[in-house]
Amino acid sequence: MSDHVYKISEVVGTSHKSSDHAIENAVSRARGTLRNMRWYEVAGQRGMIEEDGTIQYQVVLKVGFVIEE
Amino acid sequence: MSDHVYKISEVVGTSHKSSDHAIENAVSRARGTLRNMRWYEVAGQRGMIEEDGTIQYQVVLKVGFVIEE
Amino acid sequence: MSDHVYKISEVVGTSHKSSDHAIENAVSRARGTLRNMRWYEVAGQRGMIEEDGTIQYQVVLKVGFVIEE
Amino acid sequence: MSDHVYKISEVVGTSHKSSDHAIENAVSRARGTLRNMRWYEVAGQRGMIEEDGTIQYQVVLKVGFVIEE
Amino acid sequence: MSDHVYKISEVVGTSHKSSDHAIENAVSRARGTLRNMRWYEVAGQRGMIEEDGTIQYQVVLKVGFVIEE
Amino acid sequence: MSDHVYKISEVVGTSHKSSDHAIENAVSRARGTLRNMRWYEVAGQRGMIEEDGTIQYQVVLKVGFVIEE
Amino acid sequence: MSDHVYKISEVVGTSHKSSDHAIENAVSRARGTLRNMRWYEVAGQRGMIEEDGTIQYQVVLKVGFVIEE
Amino acid sequence: MSDHVYKISEVVGTSHKSSDHAIENAVSRARGTLRNMRWYEVAGQRGMIEEDGTIQYQVVLKVGFVIEE
Amino acid sequence: MSDHVYKISEVVGTSHKSSDHAIENAVSRARGTLRNMRWYEVAGQRGMIEEDGTIQYQVVLKVGFVIEE
Amino acid sequence: MSDHVYKISEVVGTSHKSSDHAIENAVSRARGTLRNMRWYEVAGQRGMIEEDGTIQYQVVLKVGFVIEE
Amino acid sequence: MSDHVYKISEVVGTSHKSSDHAIENAVSRARGTLRNMRWYEVAGQRGMIEEDGTIQYQVVLKVGFVIEE
Amino acid sequence: MSDHVYKISEVVGTSHKSSDHAIENAVSRARGTLRNMRWYEVAGQRGMIEEDGTIQYQVVLKVGFVIEE
């Protein structure tokens, strides 16, 4: 196991479908700019409630990725 | 953005179907008595395990709503 | 196990006798207005110290009860 | 010191002027419905940033008041 | 309600399907060795991100069960 | 002071008498299976409220004991 | 209500009798050196388990007192 | 409400004038590089005390902004 | 940068004017007895609400200072 | 990446040499009984101070290992 | 003391040698891209345990640096 | 085990050599004024990064000692 240095970025994914989908949205969006993502940790879960009662799930993630040498 | 005052109520939704469904149950039940709900924050996730291994998902929510003038 | 929705209220019981008595005071007082209380969780323990050194025990409780349909 | 039972309510005050003003708004609004308020505790501080950079200060308060006998 | 003594064990369930499925995996696996499981509490949610962006959901649970006399 | 390795187990004691009695129940029950218990730390205090208002005190303990060589 | 400045000291009371007695021991011992004590907050509860299973209750307190002008 | 992905950056604002001014400094400085800032959350408040007793207020903010598509 | 040892004292400043003024009161009062104060960290914010709705702001500070050799 | 279920055990390593050595002692002692250990997380660091000022470093670890099928 | 604005980045250093070496690796790696680093705060300590019992120390750091004007 | 009352003081040790050395500096310095020190708990770990990248390790300790009768 090599002694890498990792960086942790905090992102918030949102979705009208499900909490897990909010995580997927955040991960797939972050993969566009951050290479070598390895893990995430859920740092909070929230939601917005729209006028008709519809829920927007929001998940705060700490995403870890390798800093390229 | 008007300078409203909001109130936060703590509720627990439960469901045998999924964690998100427990959130929906809490939100839709709370909408019956609390008007102008705007957001929630997940304050805890638990579950009961029945004798046959069935899970009841329980989600503790802090729900925010506008105090009507 | 039915899929109820619960509400959590925060109360503070006090007593010059003991910490447990402060809990009992809060629970029995809350039962006057909240029906169907099921559980509590201790969220903090404090006390006031009077001039002669007498202690007033204070216990902060989160009390859970069924929202009646 | 009498052995009262207290209730704690969570409210969010907001203000475009200052953090302290957000607290004052929450306290004075809550005094309209809750009698015998005695203390509060700051449970969180946030803010909204409007398009032109203006800040709306938001303070989450736990407000304690005597339950009337 | 009898005055049982309970033990709490910490387990981590994982799943490529969903967060709830990770909980179910942990509960059903633990039921193989721990009898009389009654409840769990979510103590953390994490995930591994594989090279192609696939997510492995990981949920840390504190599981409570009756200690048999 | 020898350089032992200790293990920490999490248990929940319950009692209809008092919070301290719930601790004693947990400790005396755990002593039946865990030798060389040395200390505990209270990790949470809860209670169940029965229909007639009777309280079952519940105390979550982290119990430390020497791992025998 | 005058605008005093208060100091907070952290002490640990112990007792073989009860948790509340451990609090009383800490408060009455602290009153010997700190004048004008007003309140305390419980910051932790622990215990030592002696060889025969006897418990020494330990309560960590943050004690507040007025700084004399 | 569109399902954006947000990023959260942590910054520290400082000011010799007031805590709120430290927040404003952080927000206005961050707006120079981060577009679409929407909210912040206070994650800590500290201060430096200079030799003559002057205070530099320091506020740690978590700032949220939309990741542009 | 010399390898000093620092001590941290916990104090509570109060003010009817503002939260920042409560901090200033605590710092200037503490400077009377503690030399070489360098920094503080806000550990809590509370307030008392007087009968007419006036607020006394209270800020809990952890103050750090060099232990003189 | 297979969907294993993991268990987390809490142990305390001690050492008169260093904090890292306390970790190593806990890990190597735990490997005697727990197979397939994969990771640990530091949950606390403490120490005992002997009469002559010698320090015994103590590190609380949460150790994760695969539950064998 | 000038009223700078600082940014805080979260990084994870790793090392097979020691916890402090993991910190040094993170700091020296981060200095390659972040100028004007001033301080760090340890936000977590973990480790991986390899098949032969070798430990990889991992330290999560929040690193603070001046935002250049 | 006698029912002593203990006091807890918060100190910060610093060192350019190592984290453990920072602990030792704090303990040996505190032993000059506080008799009967028994234990400490690490409450935080930080560091200053000097211009050339040199690290000053800083460890925040809560030190417990017997209050002499």
Short mmCIF file of C-alpha atoms in Angstrom, two decimals, chain E residues 6-62:
data_model
loop_
_atom_site.label_atom_id
_atom_site.label_comp_id
_atom_site.label_asym_id
_atom_site.label_seq_id
_atom_site.Cartn_x
_atom_site.Cartn_y
_atom_site.Cartn_z
CA TYR E 6 -28.60 -5.47 26.34
CA LYS E 7 -25.34 -5.59 24.43
CA ILE E 8 -24.49 -3.29 21.54
CA SER E 9 -22.27 -4.53 18.70
CA GLU E 10 -20.91 -2.38 15.90
CA VAL E 11 -21.06 -3.80 12.37
CA VAL E 12 -20.64 -2.42 8.85
CA GLY E 13 -22.93 -3.58 6.07
CA THR E 14 -21.99 -3.02 2.42
CA SER E 15 -23.92 -3.21 -0.84
CA HIS E 16 -23.60 -2.17 -4.47
CA LYS E 17 -27.37 -1.76 -4.63
CA SER E 18 -28.42 0.82 -2.02
CA SER E 19 -27.82 2.19 1.47
CA ASP E 20 -30.86 0.36 2.83
CA HIS E 21 -29.61 -2.88 1.28
CA ALA E 22 -26.31 -2.39 3.12
CA ILE E 23 -28.30 -2.17 6.37
CA GLU E 24 -30.26 -5.32 5.49
CA ASN E 25 -27.04 -7.21 4.71
CA ALA E 26 -25.55 -6.28 8.08
CA VAL E 27 -28.71 -7.17 9.98
CA SER E 28 -29.27 -10.51 8.25
CA ARG E 29 -25.59 -11.48 8.59
CA ALA E 30 -25.56 -10.53 12.30
CA ARG E 31 -28.71 -12.51 12.96
CA GLY E 32 -26.70 -15.63 12.13
CA THR E 33 -24.60 -15.26 15.28
CA LEU E 34 -26.44 -12.80 17.55
CA ARG E 35 -29.85 -13.90 18.77
CA ASN E 36 -32.55 -11.56 19.99
CA MET E 37 -31.50 -8.50 18.02
CA ARG E 38 -33.94 -5.69 18.70
CA TRP E 39 -32.76 -2.42 17.22
CA TYR E 40 -29.92 -0.64 15.44
CA GLU E 41 -28.71 2.91 15.17
CA VAL E 42 -26.84 4.28 12.14
CA ALA E 43 -23.42 5.49 13.35
CA GLY E 44 -21.98 6.47 9.97
CA GLN E 45 -22.45 6.24 6.22
CA ARG E 46 -19.60 5.96 3.80
CA GLY E 47 -18.88 4.54 0.39
CA MET E 48 -16.10 3.26 -1.85
CA ILE E 49 -15.94 4.57 -5.42
CA GLU E 50 -14.59 2.03 -7.89
CA GLU E 51 -12.53 2.91 -10.97
CA ASP E 52 -15.58 3.03 -13.25
CA GLY E 53 -17.53 5.21 -10.82
CA THR E 54 -19.59 2.36 -9.32
CA ILE E 55 -20.46 2.98 -5.67
CA GLN E 56 -20.29 0.49 -2.82
CA TYR E 57 -22.57 1.82 -0.06
CA GLN E 58 -21.31 1.22 3.48
CA VAL E 59 -23.40 1.77 6.59
CA VAL E 60 -22.00 1.54 10.13
CA LEU E 61 -24.62 0.18 12.55
CA LYS E 62 -24.76 -0.17 16.31
#
